[in-house]
Amino acid sequence: LDGDQIELSAEEIIVEVQPAADLAVATEKGITVAVDTVISKDLRLEGLAREFVRRVQDLRKQADFNISDRIEVYYLTSDVLEEAIQVHRDYIMNEVLAVLLEEGVPPEDAYS
């Protein structure tokens, strides 16, 4: 072009959105939303803790416990889930109404 100016009309220009590698992008009615899809370690541990709570709640239901019954929870697990349980221990105990949350084999008379 050697310094020459060129005029382009709007019809000659195409603008495309190229999302960053770790973003999910959607556009509707002139609004664009981008969501970071990278799952951090903290988010992963929180997800594991929530899944643990869901499974304990399912077991409570199967055992016909009352909503207000306090329970003892014994578990055997992997290192990753153990970390999630320890990081979110208070949350888990509160959600499942546990008076005890302990890694290990439950006593002989425990519901399983």
Coordinates of C-alpha atoms in Angstrom, one line a residue:
L1 CA 0.0 0.0 0.0
D2 CA 3.0 2.3 0.3
G3 CA 1.3 4.8 2.6
D4 CA -1.8 5.1 0.4
Q5 CA -5.1 5.4 2.2
I6 CA -7.9 3.0 1.3
E7 CA -11.5 3.6 2.3
L8 CA -13.6 0.6 3.2
S9 CA -17.3 0.6 3.6
A10 CA -19.1 -1.3 6.4
E11 CA -20.2 -3.9 3.9
E12 CA -16.5 -4.7 3.2
I13 CA -15.6 -5.3 6.8
I14 CA -16.3 -8.6 8.6
V15 CA -15.9 -8.6 12.4
E16 CA -15.9 -12.0 14.0
V17 CA -15.6 -12.9 17.7
Q18 CA -12.8 -15.4 18.5
P19 CA -13.1 -16.5 22.1
A20 CA -10.0 -17.1 24.1
A21 CA -9.1 -20.8 24.5
D22 CA -10.6 -21.1 28.0
L23 CA -13.8 -19.2 27.5
A24 CA -17.2 -20.3 26.4
V25 CA -18.9 -17.4 24.6
A26 CA -22.5 -16.9 23.5
T27 CA -24.2 -13.9 21.8
E28 CA -27.8 -13.2 21.6
K29 CA -29.8 -10.0 20.8
G30 CA -26.6 -8.0 20.8
I31 CA -25.4 -9.2 24.2
T32 CA -22.2 -11.3 24.5
V33 CA -21.4 -13.3 27.6
A34 CA -18.1 -15.1 28.2
V35 CA -17.7 -17.7 30.9
D36 CA -14.3 -18.9 32.1
T37 CA -14.3 -22.7 31.7
V38 CA -11.1 -23.4 33.6
I39 CA -11.9 -25.4 36.8
S40 CA -9.5 -24.3 39.5
K41 CA -8.4 -26.7 42.3
D42 CA -10.7 -24.8 44.8
L43 CA -13.7 -25.2 42.5
R44 CA -12.9 -28.9 41.9
L45 CA -12.7 -29.6 45.6
E46 CA -15.9 -27.7 46.2
G47 CA -17.6 -29.8 43.5
L48 CA -16.4 -33.0 45.1
A49 CA -17.6 -31.9 48.5
R50 CA -21.1 -31.1 47.1
E51 CA -21.2 -34.5 45.4
F52 CA -20.2 -36.1 48.7
V53 CA -23.1 -34.3 50.4
R54 CA -25.5 -35.4 47.7
R55 CA -24.5 -39.0 48.2
V56 CA -24.8 -38.9 52.0
Q57 CA -28.2 -37.2 51.6
D58 CA -29.3 -40.1 49.3
L59 CA -28.2 -42.6 52.0
R60 CA -30.1 -40.7 54.7
K61 CA -33.2 -40.9 52.6
Q62 CA -32.7 -44.6 51.9
A63 CA -32.3 -45.2 55.6
D64 CA -35.6 -43.3 56.3
F65 CA -33.9 -40.9 58.7
N66 CA -36.0 -37.9 59.8
I67 CA -34.9 -34.6 58.4
S68 CA -33.7 -33.5 61.8
D69 CA -31.8 -36.7 62.8
R70 CA -28.1 -36.2 63.6
I71 CA -25.9 -38.8 62.1
E72 CA -22.3 -40.2 62.2
V73 CA -20.5 -40.5 58.9
Y74 CA -17.7 -42.9 58.2
Y75 CA -16.0 -43.1 54.9
L76 CA -13.1 -44.7 52.9
T77 CA -11.9 -42.7 50.0
S78 CA -9.1 -41.5 47.7
D79 CA -6.6 -38.8 48.6
V80 CA -8.3 -36.2 46.3
L81 CA -11.7 -36.7 47.9
E82 CA -10.2 -36.8 51.3
E83 CA -8.7 -33.3 50.6
A84 CA -12.1 -32.1 49.5
I85 CA -13.7 -33.4 52.7
Q86 CA -11.1 -31.8 54.9
V87 CA -11.3 -28.5 53.2
H88 CA -15.1 -28.4 53.3
R89 CA -15.6 -30.4 56.5
D90 CA -17.8 -27.8 58.3
Y91 CA -20.0 -27.3 55.2
I92 CA -20.4 -31.1 54.8
M93 CA -21.2 -31.7 58.5
N94 CA -23.7 -28.8 58.5
E95 CA -25.5 -30.0 55.3
V96 CA -25.8 -33.7 56.4
L97 CA -26.4 -32.9 60.1
A98 CA -23.3 -35.0 61.1
V99 CA -22.1 -35.1 64.6
L100 CA -19.1 -37.1 63.4
L101 CA -17.3 -37.2 60.1
E102 CA -14.5 -39.7 60.2
E103 CA -12.4 -41.6 57.7
G104 CA -12.5 -45.3 58.5
V105 CA -14.6 -48.4 58.8
P106 CA -17.9 -47.8 60.7
P107 CA -18.6 -49.8 63.9
E108 CA -20.4 -53.1 63.4
D109 CA -23.8 -51.8 64.5
A110 CA -23.7 -48.8 62.1
Y111 CA -26.2 -48.5 59.2
S112 CA -24.5 -49.1 55.9

